[in-house]
Short mmCIF file of C-alpha atoms and ligand atoms in Angstrom, two decimals:
data_model
loop_
_atom_site.label_atom_id
_atom_site.label_comp_id
_atom_site.label_asym_id
_atom_site.label_seq_id
_atom_site.Cartn_x
_atom_site.Cartn_y
_atom_site.Cartn_z
CA UNK A 1 10.53 -9.35 -29.44
CA UNK A 2 10.58 -5.16 -29.21
CA UNK A 3 9.41 -5.26 -25.83
CA UNK A 4 11.29 -8.31 -23.99
CA UNK A 5 14.31 -5.56 -25.40
CA UNK A 6 13.16 -2.44 -24.83
CA UNK A 7 12.86 -3.90 -20.76
CA UNK A 8 15.98 -5.54 -20.71
CA UNK A 9 18.04 -2.18 -21.81
CA UNK A 10 16.32 0.56 -19.64
CA UNK A 11 16.83 -1.94 -16.45
CA UNK A 12 20.62 -2.98 -17.66
CA UNK A 13 20.76 0.64 -19.08
CA UNK A 14 21.10 1.73 -15.14
CA UNK A 15 24.80 3.00 -15.21
CA UNK A 16 27.76 1.67 -13.73
CA UNK A 17 26.25 2.05 -10.44
CA UNK A 18 24.36 -1.16 -10.62
CA UNK A 19 26.84 -3.21 -13.00
CA UNK A 20 29.37 -2.23 -10.15
CA UNK A 21 27.72 -3.61 -8.09
CA UNK A 22 29.12 -7.27 -6.37
CA UNK A 23 26.94 -10.18 -6.73
CA UNK A 24 26.83 -10.51 -2.84
CA UNK A 25 23.48 -11.91 -3.12
CA UNK A 26 21.54 -13.09 0.18
CA UNK A 27 19.06 -13.75 1.15
CA UNK A 28 16.69 -10.56 0.96
CA UNK A 29 14.09 -11.96 3.43
CA UNK A 30 13.67 -8.57 5.04
CA UNK A 31 14.92 -8.36 9.34
CA UNK A 32 12.46 -9.37 11.51
CA UNK A 33 13.41 -13.24 13.85
CA UNK A 34 9.70 -13.46 13.74
CA UNK A 35 9.85 -17.23 12.58
CA UNK A 36 12.10 -20.20 12.73
CA UNK A 37 13.16 -20.05 9.83
CA UNK A 38 15.26 -17.38 9.78
CA UNK A 39 18.38 -18.92 10.46
CA UNK A 40 18.10 -21.08 7.26
CA UNK A 41 19.75 -20.21 4.51
CA UNK A 42 17.72 -19.56 1.04
CA UNK A 43 18.24 -22.97 -0.76
CA UNK A 44 17.15 -24.63 2.60
CA UNK A 45 14.63 -22.39 2.71
CA UNK A 46 13.31 -23.54 -0.73
CA UNK A 47 13.55 -27.33 -0.38
CA UNK A 48 11.28 -27.31 2.55
CA UNK A 49 8.89 -24.73 0.41
CA UNK A 50 8.09 -22.67 3.04
CA UNK A 51 9.24 -19.25 2.20
CA UNK A 52 8.48 -16.25 5.17
CA UNK A 53 6.82 -13.50 3.90
CA UNK A 54 7.65 -10.35 2.59
CA UNK A 55 6.17 -8.00 3.53
CA UNK A 56 6.80 -4.57 1.15
CA UNK A 57 7.64 -1.14 2.33
CA UNK A 58 5.63 -2.87 6.12
CA UNK A 59 8.31 -4.22 8.95
CA UNK A 60 8.15 -7.73 10.74
CA UNK A 61 8.09 -7.97 14.22
CA UNK A 62 10.64 -9.47 16.24
CA UNK A 63 9.30 -12.32 18.69
CA UNK A 64 12.06 -14.37 22.27
CA UNK A 65 11.06 -17.22 23.76
CA UNK A 66 9.60 -16.37 27.07
CA UNK A 67 7.52 -19.12 29.41
CA UNK A 68 6.89 -21.66 26.02
CA UNK A 69 5.98 -19.00 24.37
CA UNK A 70 6.38 -16.54 20.84
CA UNK A 71 5.92 -13.67 22.81
CA UNK A 72 5.56 -10.23 20.91
CA UNK A 73 4.64 -7.21 22.13
CA UNK A 74 2.45 -4.95 20.33
CA UNK A 75 2.61 -0.77 21.23
CA UNK A 76 -1.59 0.08 20.03
CA UNK A 77 -0.75 4.22 19.55
CA UNK A 78 -1.11 7.37 16.74
CA UNK A 79 1.74 7.31 14.14
CA UNK A 80 2.96 10.14 10.86
CA UNK A 81 2.80 7.46 8.05
CA UNK A 82 4.33 8.75 5.30
CA UNK A 83 1.51 7.27 2.75
CA UNK A 84 4.20 9.33 -0.49
CA UNK A 85 6.90 12.12 -0.47
CA UNK A 86 5.50 14.99 0.87
CA UNK A 87 2.15 13.84 2.13
CA UNK A 88 2.65 12.22 6.14
CA UNK A 89 -0.57 11.78 7.95
CA UNK A 90 -2.46 11.58 11.73
CA UNK A 91 -2.98 7.75 10.95
CA UNK A 92 -2.98 5.52 14.28
CA UNK A 93 -1.43 1.62 14.12
CA UNK A 94 1.49 -0.28 15.81
CA UNK A 95 4.69 0.21 17.32
CA UNK A 96 5.58 3.31 14.41
CA UNK A 97 3.56 1.85 11.74
CA UNK A 98 0.36 1.64 10.25
CA UNK A 99 -0.33 -1.41 9.16
CA UNK A 100 1.43 -2.24 12.10
CA UNK A 101 4.42 -5.30 11.66
CA UNK A 102 3.74 -8.26 10.22
CA UNK A 103 3.69 -11.28 12.30
CA UNK A 104 4.91 -15.18 11.19
CA UNK A 105 4.26 -17.55 13.09
CA UNK A 106 4.22 -21.60 12.01
CA UNK A 107 0.99 -23.76 13.11
CA UNK A 108 1.27 -24.95 16.76
CA UNK A 109 2.78 -22.32 17.77
CA UNK A 110 1.69 -20.85 21.88
CA UNK A 111 1.81 -16.47 20.83
CA UNK A 112 2.00 -14.38 23.56
CA UNK A 113 0.78 -10.97 22.57
CA UNK A 114 1.50 -8.45 24.69
CA UNK A 115 -1.20 -6.08 23.71
CA UNK A 116 -0.35 -2.27 25.51
CA UNK A 117 -2.72 1.06 24.51
CA UNK A 118 -0.48 3.93 24.27
CA UNK A 119 -4.02 5.71 22.41
CA UNK A 120 -5.44 8.52 24.01
CA UNK A 121 -9.06 5.98 24.71
CA UNK A 122 -9.86 2.28 25.30
CA UNK A 123 -9.18 0.09 22.36
CA UNK A 124 -9.01 -3.56 22.09
CA UNK A 125 -6.98 -6.21 19.47
CA UNK A 126 -9.81 -8.72 17.56
CA UNK A 127 -7.17 -11.91 16.17
CA UNK A 128 -8.78 -12.07 13.15
CA UNK A 129 -10.26 -15.37 12.22
CA UNK A 130 -8.39 -17.52 14.84
CA UNK A 131 -9.47 -20.77 16.98
CA UNK A 132 -9.90 -19.49 19.75
CA UNK A 133 -10.72 -19.21 24.13
CA UNK A 134 -13.32 -16.65 23.61
CA UNK A 135 -11.46 -14.64 26.53
CA UNK A 136 -8.68 -14.13 23.68
CA UNK A 137 -10.67 -13.23 21.24
CA UNK A 138 -10.65 -9.56 21.91
CA UNK A 139 -14.06 -8.63 21.33
CA UNK A 140 -14.62 -5.45 23.85
CA UNK A 141 -17.06 -5.37 26.08
CA UNK A 142 -18.61 -9.22 25.94
CA UNK A 143 -15.03 -10.72 25.88
CA UNK A 144 -13.16 -8.61 28.22
CA UNK A 145 -13.36 -4.96 28.72
CA UNK A 146 -11.75 -2.06 26.29
CA UNK A 147 -8.32 -2.26 27.51
CA UNK A 148 -7.69 1.88 29.10
CA UNK A 149 -5.94 4.99 28.28
CA UNK A 150 -2.19 3.75 29.52
CA UNK A 151 -3.33 -0.11 30.23
CA UNK A 152 -1.78 -3.41 28.10
CA UNK A 153 -3.60 -7.09 27.18
CA UNK A 154 -1.48 -10.44 27.39
CA UNK A 155 -3.40 -12.38 24.95
CA UNK A 156 -1.75 -15.93 24.95
CA UNK A 157 -3.62 -18.96 23.09
CA UNK A 158 -2.13 -22.07 20.78
CA UNK A 159 -2.24 -22.25 16.69
CA UNK A 160 -3.92 -24.99 15.23
CA UNK A 161 -5.50 -23.07 11.99
CA UNK A 162 -2.72 -22.01 8.82
CA UNK A 163 -2.87 -19.45 6.29
CA UNK A 164 -3.24 -15.71 5.93
CA UNK A 165 -4.99 -13.90 9.03
CA UNK A 166 -4.64 -10.16 10.29
CA UNK A 167 -4.71 -8.28 13.73
CA UNK A 168 -7.05 -5.27 13.63
CA UNK A 169 -8.46 -3.05 16.74
CA UNK A 170 -11.99 -4.15 17.13
CA UNK A 171 -12.72 -0.68 17.28
CA UNK A 172 -15.27 0.22 14.20
CA UNK A 173 -13.84 4.12 14.05
CA UNK A 174 -9.90 3.18 14.66
CA UNK A 175 -10.63 0.64 12.04
CA UNK A 176 -10.72 3.05 9.56
CA UNK A 177 -7.57 4.84 10.67
CA UNK A 178 -5.47 2.41 9.94
CA UNK A 179 -5.71 -0.65 13.57
CA UNK A 180 -3.97 -4.14 11.14
CA UNK A 181 -0.88 -5.55 10.45
CA UNK A 182 -0.71 -8.77 8.84
CA UNK A 183 -0.98 -12.46 11.24
CA UNK A 184 0.62 -15.36 9.15
CA UNK A 185 0.46 -18.72 10.45
CA UNK A 186 3.12 -21.00 7.73
CA UNK A 187 1.40 -24.50 7.82
CA UNK A 188 3.54 -27.63 9.42
CA UNK A 189 3.71 -28.45 5.84
CA UNK A 190 4.17 -27.03 2.65
CA UNK A 191 2.27 -26.42 0.27
CA UNK A 192 1.58 -27.35 -2.85
CA UNK A 193 3.16 -27.07 -5.11
CA UNK A 194 5.56 -24.87 -3.20
CA UNK A 195 6.75 -21.16 -3.96
CA UNK A 196 9.81 -19.29 -4.35
CA UNK A 197 8.57 -15.98 -3.28
CA UNK A 198 5.80 -14.86 -0.58
CA UNK A 199 4.45 -11.24 -0.43
CA UNK A 200 0.77 -9.93 2.04
CA UNK A 201 -0.10 -6.77 1.45
CA UNK A 202 -2.81 -4.70 3.14
CA UNK A 203 -5.24 -2.82 1.03
CA UNK A 204 -6.52 0.40 3.52
CA UNK A 205 -8.43 3.47 2.74
CA UNK A 206 -8.08 6.76 4.22
CA UNK A 207 -10.55 10.65 3.32
CA UNK A 208 -7.87 13.41 3.85
CA UNK A 209 -8.69 17.06 2.10
CA UNK A 210 -6.09 17.91 0.97
CA UNK A 211 -5.20 20.60 3.93
CA UNK A 212 -5.88 18.53 6.52
CA UNK A 213 -3.16 15.25 7.84
CA UNK A 214 -5.90 13.93 9.60
CA UNK A 215 -8.46 11.38 7.88
CA UNK A 216 -12.23 11.74 8.16
CA UNK A 217 -13.30 7.88 8.99
CA UNK A 218 -16.71 9.36 9.26
CA UNK A 219 -16.22 9.98 5.56
CA UNK A 220 -16.65 8.18 2.73
CA UNK A 221 -15.15 9.78 0.45
CA UNK A 222 -12.21 7.34 -0.01
CA UNK A 223 -8.87 9.85 -2.50
CA UNK A 224 -5.77 8.15 -0.21
CA UNK A 225 -6.02 4.44 -0.89
CA UNK A 226 -2.42 2.42 0.18
CA UNK A 227 -0.58 -0.71 -0.52
CA UNK A 228 0.79 -1.32 3.24
CA UNK A 229 0.38 2.28 4.12
CA UNK A 230 2.16 3.50 0.94
CA UNK A 231 0.94 4.96 -1.78
CA UNK A 232 1.97 4.38 -5.27
CA UNK A 233 4.36 5.42 -6.54
CA UNK A 234 5.41 5.61 -3.63
CA UNK A 235 5.15 1.56 -3.17
CA UNK A 236 7.78 -0.67 -3.56
CA UNK A 237 7.99 -3.44 -6.25
CA UNK A 238 7.89 -6.62 -6.30
CA UNK A 239 11.04 -7.72 -7.26
CA UNK A 240 10.77 -12.08 -8.69
CA UNK A 241 12.82 -13.46 -10.59
CA UNK A 242 11.67 -15.17 -14.24
CA UNK A 243 9.45 -19.08 -13.67
CA UNK A 244 9.52 -18.41 -9.85
CA UNK A 245 6.36 -19.58 -8.50
CA UNK A 246 5.30 -16.93 -6.99
CA UNK A 247 1.76 -16.37 -3.75
CA UNK A 248 0.76 -12.97 -3.23
CA UNK A 249 -1.57 -12.60 -0.16
CA UNK A 250 -3.95 -9.39 -0.31
CA UNK A 251 -5.23 -8.00 3.73
CA UNK A 252 -8.59 -5.94 2.43
CA UNK A 253 -9.88 -3.79 6.14
CA UNK A 254 -11.61 -0.57 4.83
CA UNK A 255 -15.49 1.02 3.14
CA UNK A 256 -14.77 -0.67 -0.04
CA UNK A 257 -14.00 -4.14 -1.50
CA UNK A 258 -11.17 -3.96 -4.68
CA UNK A 259 -11.03 -5.58 -7.48
CA UNK A 260 -6.79 -6.51 -7.42
CA UNK A 261 -5.89 -7.01 -10.91
CA UNK A 262 -2.22 -8.48 -12.03
CA UNK A 263 -1.12 -7.13 -16.07
CA UNK A 264 0.81 -10.49 -17.43
CA UNK A 265 -0.61 -13.55 -15.90
CA UNK A 266 -2.98 -15.68 -15.39
CA UNK A 267 -3.20 -16.66 -11.56
CA UNK A 268 -5.29 -19.04 -9.32
CA UNK A 269 -7.16 -18.58 -5.44
CA UNK A 270 -5.42 -20.62 -3.69
CA UNK A 271 -6.47 -19.45 -0.63
CA UNK A 272 -9.20 -17.38 1.85
CA UNK A 273 -9.53 -15.28 4.87
CA UNK A 274 -10.55 -19.11 6.60
CA UNK A 275 -7.01 -20.67 5.27
CA UNK A 276 -6.39 -22.88 2.33
CA UNK A 277 -8.04 -24.02 -0.60
CA UNK A 278 -8.95 -26.68 -2.17
CA UNK A 279 -6.91 -28.01 -5.49
CA UNK A 280 -10.36 -28.43 -7.25
CA UNK A 281 -11.90 -25.05 -7.13
CA UNK A 282 -8.34 -23.11 -8.01
CA UNK A 283 -9.49 -22.01 -11.62
CA UNK A 284 -7.64 -19.35 -13.84
CA UNK A 285 -8.18 -15.47 -13.04
CA UNK A 286 -6.59 -11.90 -13.01
CA UNK A 287 -8.78 -10.69 -11.01
CA UNK A 288 -9.34 -11.48 -7.97
CA UNK A 289 -12.86 -9.13 -5.69
CA UNK A 290 -11.17 -8.97 -2.35
CA UNK A 291 -14.12 -8.21 0.33
CA UNK A 292 -13.60 -6.03 3.80
CA UNK A 293 -12.56 -8.31 5.73
CA UNK A 294 -12.09 -11.03 3.41
CA UNK A 295 -8.21 -12.03 2.54
CA UNK A 296 -7.45 -13.84 -0.11
CA UNK A 297 -4.17 -16.09 -1.63
CA UNK A 298 -3.34 -15.81 -5.46
CA UNK A 299 0.16 -18.37 -6.97
CA UNK A 300 1.22 -17.74 -10.39
CA UNK A 301 4.43 -18.72 -11.87
CA UNK A 302 6.02 -15.48 -12.98
CA UNK A 303 6.82 -16.81 -16.33
CA UNK A 304 6.32 -13.30 -18.14
CA UNK A 305 10.10 -11.37 -17.83
CA UNK A 306 8.82 -7.22 -17.87
CA UNK A 307 7.44 -4.70 -15.54
CA UNK A 308 3.95 -6.01 -14.44
CA UNK A 309 0.86 -3.45 -12.69
CA UNK A 310 -0.14 -5.07 -10.27
CA UNK A 311 -4.01 -2.40 -8.94
CA UNK A 312 -7.16 -2.11 -7.95
CA UNK A 313 -9.38 -1.74 -10.86
CA UNK A 314 -12.27 0.29 -9.03
CA UNK A 315 -11.02 3.96 -11.63
CA UNK A 316 -10.75 6.09 -8.52
CA UNK A 317 -8.62 3.63 -6.43
CA UNK A 318 -5.93 4.49 -9.24
CA UNK A 319 -6.07 8.02 -7.92
CA UNK A 320 -4.38 9.78 -5.02
CA UNK A 321 -5.91 12.14 -3.06
CA UNK A 322 -8.97 12.92 -5.39
CA UNK A 323 -11.55 15.97 -4.65
CA UNK A 324 -14.79 17.48 -5.59
CA UNK A 325 -14.51 20.05 -8.52
CA UNK A 326 -10.61 20.43 -8.68
CA UNK A 327 -9.83 20.09 -12.52
CA UNK A 328 -11.74 23.01 -13.92
CA UNK A 329 -10.91 25.52 -10.36
CA UNK A 330 -6.80 25.16 -11.41
CA UNK A 331 -7.72 25.43 -15.15
CA UNK A 332 -9.51 28.69 -14.54
CA UNK A 333 -7.38 30.50 -11.40
CA UNK A 334 -10.60 31.29 -10.35
CA UNK A 335 -12.44 29.72 -8.39
CA UNK A 336 -16.77 28.22 -8.50
CA UNK A 337 -19.12 30.05 -9.85
CA UNK A 338 -20.86 28.76 -6.00
CA UNK A 339 -18.34 32.12 -4.83
CA UNK A 340 -16.31 30.56 -2.94
CA UNK A 341 -12.26 30.71 -4.17
CA UNK A 342 -10.80 28.53 -5.53
CA UNK A 343 -9.04 27.10 -1.94
CA UNK A 344 -12.24 27.24 0.08
CA UNK A 345 -13.64 24.44 -3.60
CA UNK A 346 -10.45 22.21 -2.46
CA UNK A 347 -11.15 22.28 0.91
CA UNK A 348 -8.62 24.43 1.32
CA UNK A 349 -10.43 26.78 3.77
CA UNK A 350 -8.74 29.59 6.77
CA UNK A 351 -12.77 28.86 9.23
CA UNK A 352 -15.06 26.19 9.23
CA UNK A 353 -14.92 23.11 7.61
CA UNK A 354 -15.52 21.68 4.00
CA UNK A 355 -18.77 19.89 5.98
CA UNK A 356 -20.23 22.09 7.56
CA UNK A 357 -23.67 23.83 5.96
CA UNK A 358 -22.66 27.40 4.70
CA UNK A 359 -19.89 25.95 3.12
CA UNK A 360 -20.52 22.78 2.30
CA UNK A 361 -23.23 22.59 -0.39
CA UNK A 362 -21.37 24.90 -2.33
CA UNK A 363 -18.93 22.69 -2.41
CA UNK A 364 -21.13 19.37 -3.26
CA UNK A 365 -19.79 17.84 -0.12
CA UNK A 366 -22.38 18.23 1.93
CA UNK A 367 -25.65 15.50 2.24
CA UNK A 368 -26.97 15.94 -1.40
CA UNK A 369 -28.28 19.07 -1.24
CA UNK A 370 -27.55 21.41 -3.89
CA UNK A 371 -23.98 19.45 -4.71
CA UNK A 372 -25.47 18.83 -8.07
CA UNK A 373 -23.44 22.34 -8.15
CA UNK A 374 -20.29 21.18 -9.97
CA UNK A 375 -22.56 19.27 -11.95
CA UNK A 376 -23.24 22.40 -14.05
CA UNK A 377 -19.44 23.37 -13.99
CA UNK A 378 -17.82 23.87 -17.78
CA UNK A 379 -14.88 23.92 -18.69
CA UNK A 380 -12.53 27.34 -19.51
CA UNK A 381 -10.15 28.33 -21.39
CA UNK A 382 -6.41 26.38 -20.87
CA UNK A 383 -2.96 27.89 -21.53
CA UNK A 384 0.05 26.25 -20.20
CA UNK A 385 0.37 29.62 -18.07
CA UNK A 386 -2.78 29.40 -16.74
CA UNK A 387 -1.93 26.24 -15.72
CA UNK A 388 1.44 27.27 -13.98
CA UNK A 389 -0.06 30.06 -12.48
CA UNK A 390 -2.74 27.73 -11.05
CA UNK A 391 -1.19 25.15 -9.76
CA UNK A 392 2.14 27.28 -8.65
CA UNK A 393 -0.43 29.89 -5.84
CA UNK A 394 -1.23 25.85 -4.25
CA UNK A 395 0.47 24.93 -1.83
CA UNK A 396 3.19 21.76 -1.71
CA UNK A 397 3.06 22.00 -5.80
CA UNK A 398 5.97 23.93 -6.33
CA UNK A 399 8.85 20.96 -4.94
CA UNK A 400 11.73 20.70 -7.07
CA UNK A 401 11.55 17.22 -7.20
CA UNK A 402 8.00 17.24 -9.10
CA UNK A 403 8.58 16.95 -13.12
CA UNK A 404 6.50 19.54 -13.27
CA UNK A 405 7.88 20.89 -16.79
CA UNK A 406 5.87 18.26 -18.61
CA UNK A 407 3.50 19.45 -19.33
CA UNK A 408 0.61 16.88 -21.13
CA UNK A 409 -0.27 16.70 -24.75
CA UNK A 410 -3.47 17.83 -25.69
CA UNK A 411 -5.16 18.57 -28.87
CA UNK A 412 -5.82 21.76 -30.21
CA UNK A 413 -9.09 21.05 -30.37
CA UNK A 414 -9.90 20.15 -26.15
CA UNK A 415 -11.65 22.54 -24.49
CA UNK A 416 -14.24 22.25 -27.33
CA UNK A 417 -14.15 18.53 -26.17
CA UNK A 418 -17.51 17.50 -23.70
CA UNK A 419 -15.87 16.09 -20.52
CA UNK A 420 -12.72 17.06 -21.03
CA UNK A 421 -10.28 17.47 -19.43
CA UNK A 422 -10.17 13.82 -17.55
CA UNK A 423 -6.67 12.33 -17.55
CA UNK A 424 -4.89 14.71 -19.32
CA UNK A 425 -4.06 16.54 -15.96
CA UNK A 426 -5.07 13.85 -13.17
CA UNK A 427 -1.47 11.15 -13.85
CA UNK A 428 0.47 11.41 -16.55
CA UNK A 429 3.97 13.22 -17.56
CA UNK A 430 3.16 16.35 -15.25
CA UNK A 431 2.89 14.22 -12.28
CA UNK A 432 5.92 12.19 -12.14
CA UNK A 433 8.22 11.76 -9.23
CA UNK A 434 10.98 9.69 -10.34
CA UNK A 435 13.27 10.84 -8.43
CA UNK A 436 11.70 11.55 -5.11
CA UNK A 437 10.52 7.39 -5.07
CA UNK A 438 13.18 6.38 -6.58
CA UNK A 439 15.07 2.74 -4.17
CA UNK A 440 16.62 -0.33 -5.44
CA UNK A 441 13.05 -1.98 -6.77
CA UNK A 442 12.53 1.06 -9.11
CA UNK A 443 15.51 1.15 -10.71
CA UNK A 444 15.23 0.83 -14.54
CA UNK A 445 11.91 1.29 -14.69
CA UNK A 446 10.74 3.22 -18.30
CA UNK A 447 11.53 7.86 -17.21
CA UNK A 448 8.05 8.49 -15.89
CA UNK A 449 6.80 5.89 -15.01
CA UNK A 450 5.82 7.71 -11.07
CA UNK A 451 2.92 10.05 -13.16
CA UNK A 452 1.81 6.98 -13.53
CA UNK A 453 0.86 5.41 -10.64
CA UNK A 454 -0.71 6.64 -8.10
CA UNK A 455 -3.04 5.13 -5.48
CA UNK A 456 -3.76 1.18 -5.42
CA UNK A 457 -0.74 0.02 -7.16
CA UNK A 458 2.67 -1.22 -6.97
CA UNK A 459 4.19 -3.01 -10.02
CA UNK A 460 5.17 -6.71 -10.14
CA UNK A 461 8.05 -6.64 -11.68
CA UNK A 462 9.49 -10.87 -12.82
CA UNK A 463 13.65 -9.79 -13.92
CA UNK A 464 16.01 -12.78 -15.43
CA UNK A 465 17.93 -14.58 -12.56
CA UNK A 466 20.92 -12.65 -13.31
CA UNK A 467 19.10 -9.94 -12.97
CA UNK A 468 17.03 -10.56 -9.70
CA UNK A 469 20.59 -11.00 -8.20
CA UNK A 470 22.04 -7.81 -8.66
CA UNK A 471 18.34 -6.53 -7.44
CA UNK A 472 19.10 -7.71 -4.38
CA UNK A 473 22.10 -6.74 -3.36
CA UNK A 474 21.84 -3.63 -5.23
CA UNK A 475 18.47 -3.81 -2.04
CA UNK A 476 20.78 -5.62 0.58
CA UNK A 477 23.35 -2.49 0.06
CA UNK A 478 21.02 0.19 0.36
CA UNK A 479 18.96 -1.99 3.96
CA UNK A 480 20.16 1.05 7.25
CA UNK A 481 20.90 3.99 4.39
CA UNK A 482 18.09 6.82 4.63
CA UNK A 483 15.21 6.56 1.95
CA UNK A 484 16.00 8.48 -1.00
CA UNK A 485 14.77 11.74 -1.37
CA UNK A 486 15.95 13.95 -3.39
CA UNK A 487 12.53 15.43 -4.46
CA UNK A 488 12.58 16.50 -0.61
CA UNK A 489 15.24 18.61 -0.33
CA UNK A 490 14.36 22.53 -0.79
CA UNK A 491 16.71 24.08 -2.41
CA UNK A 492 16.65 27.99 -0.82
CA UNK A 493 15.36 30.39 -2.73
CA UNK A 494 16.31 33.38 -0.80
CU1 CU B 1 -10.21 0.01 -4.44
#
């Protein structure tokens, strides 16, 4: 079994750091204090059959008991979200995060959530799918007045349901700025069969021009696709033990439906946004279409060791920062035949905006007029030097952490093949940034892996138990330390 041996060798070949890590295996749950089980040992959790839900890259929301209810505090506010190293964008979220922090409660809990509005405009919080009194539903204008800027609304209700739920702003365009969070209701009695690992991932999409750190919530050309607020390769891989039973909860709030595909395993859909589904409905699948406003719970036994991709299968959702006709422009370095330069073509405008009447049509971003322009572009000659010159001229492309040296392999006659290039410069060794996204969960991945992971993508890493323990020990050690971002340390070039 060559693959398995390679996998183990790559994983073990981490050098002394990992091998020497003390085996101080501890419960792997993020801090959070959001469910009663936080005080239980790992063994107890496993025997009860209910485990804390992990939301990689998103914090948990703590609570305390007050007046007979679990009290949570959410602040709606503008946030700076780093989609991937160097790509910080202005979103709106909760408590400094978009998506907002994860809430976990138990079926039957009395819950109070204090929502403060630190946004510059009114907002309202909706509890998606909750069977609660209408005055707690958060429908602005009908069940309550919108919460004004600087205002507060206190939501309180008893939860009799169980399953994968979420909260979100009920102002439509605010939803497209990131305002959603996971809300897990654990059942009184564990589901059958119980799982060993339980993860939740929120699917989001943004349209962000290269020169603009603010999403255009009106635009339908989504070019940043995120799992829990991170785009691949910055997403944190899911780490499980070989033969663990794993639940993955997927939540979608955007403008697209996402077919989420898991490599190497077969799962069953055990739940939706409405709760647990009867076993009679469980058929084998490896892709689940998560529609807008839906959730899907899938479960499987991680019986296949290795590093397996989990990703949205829409090809454009496996990309970062797709922009109109960027390929030919960067390769020719002389702009568009429409008479505009490369920067304008990429939306890097010094005045006006890319969808304006005079520029939009030339750039294929207009309402249809002249947008066939980019269909007529041919592929120019490519030399390694031209390519390098072009990318060097692009802001943000000179980070030393990026492995720009690894030129993609192309055939000698590549330029004479109609359709070339497709992935040669979008996805491949030239875009790798292993070091910039390095974290315990990514240790031991195949060198250059990050160049092939973009958009809605992450890994399921199925590890033998001893390896799993080492990863968890490493993760414990890393807690509280700043994220390694070697790629962003700019040396002085004088
Ligand atoms: Cu998708």
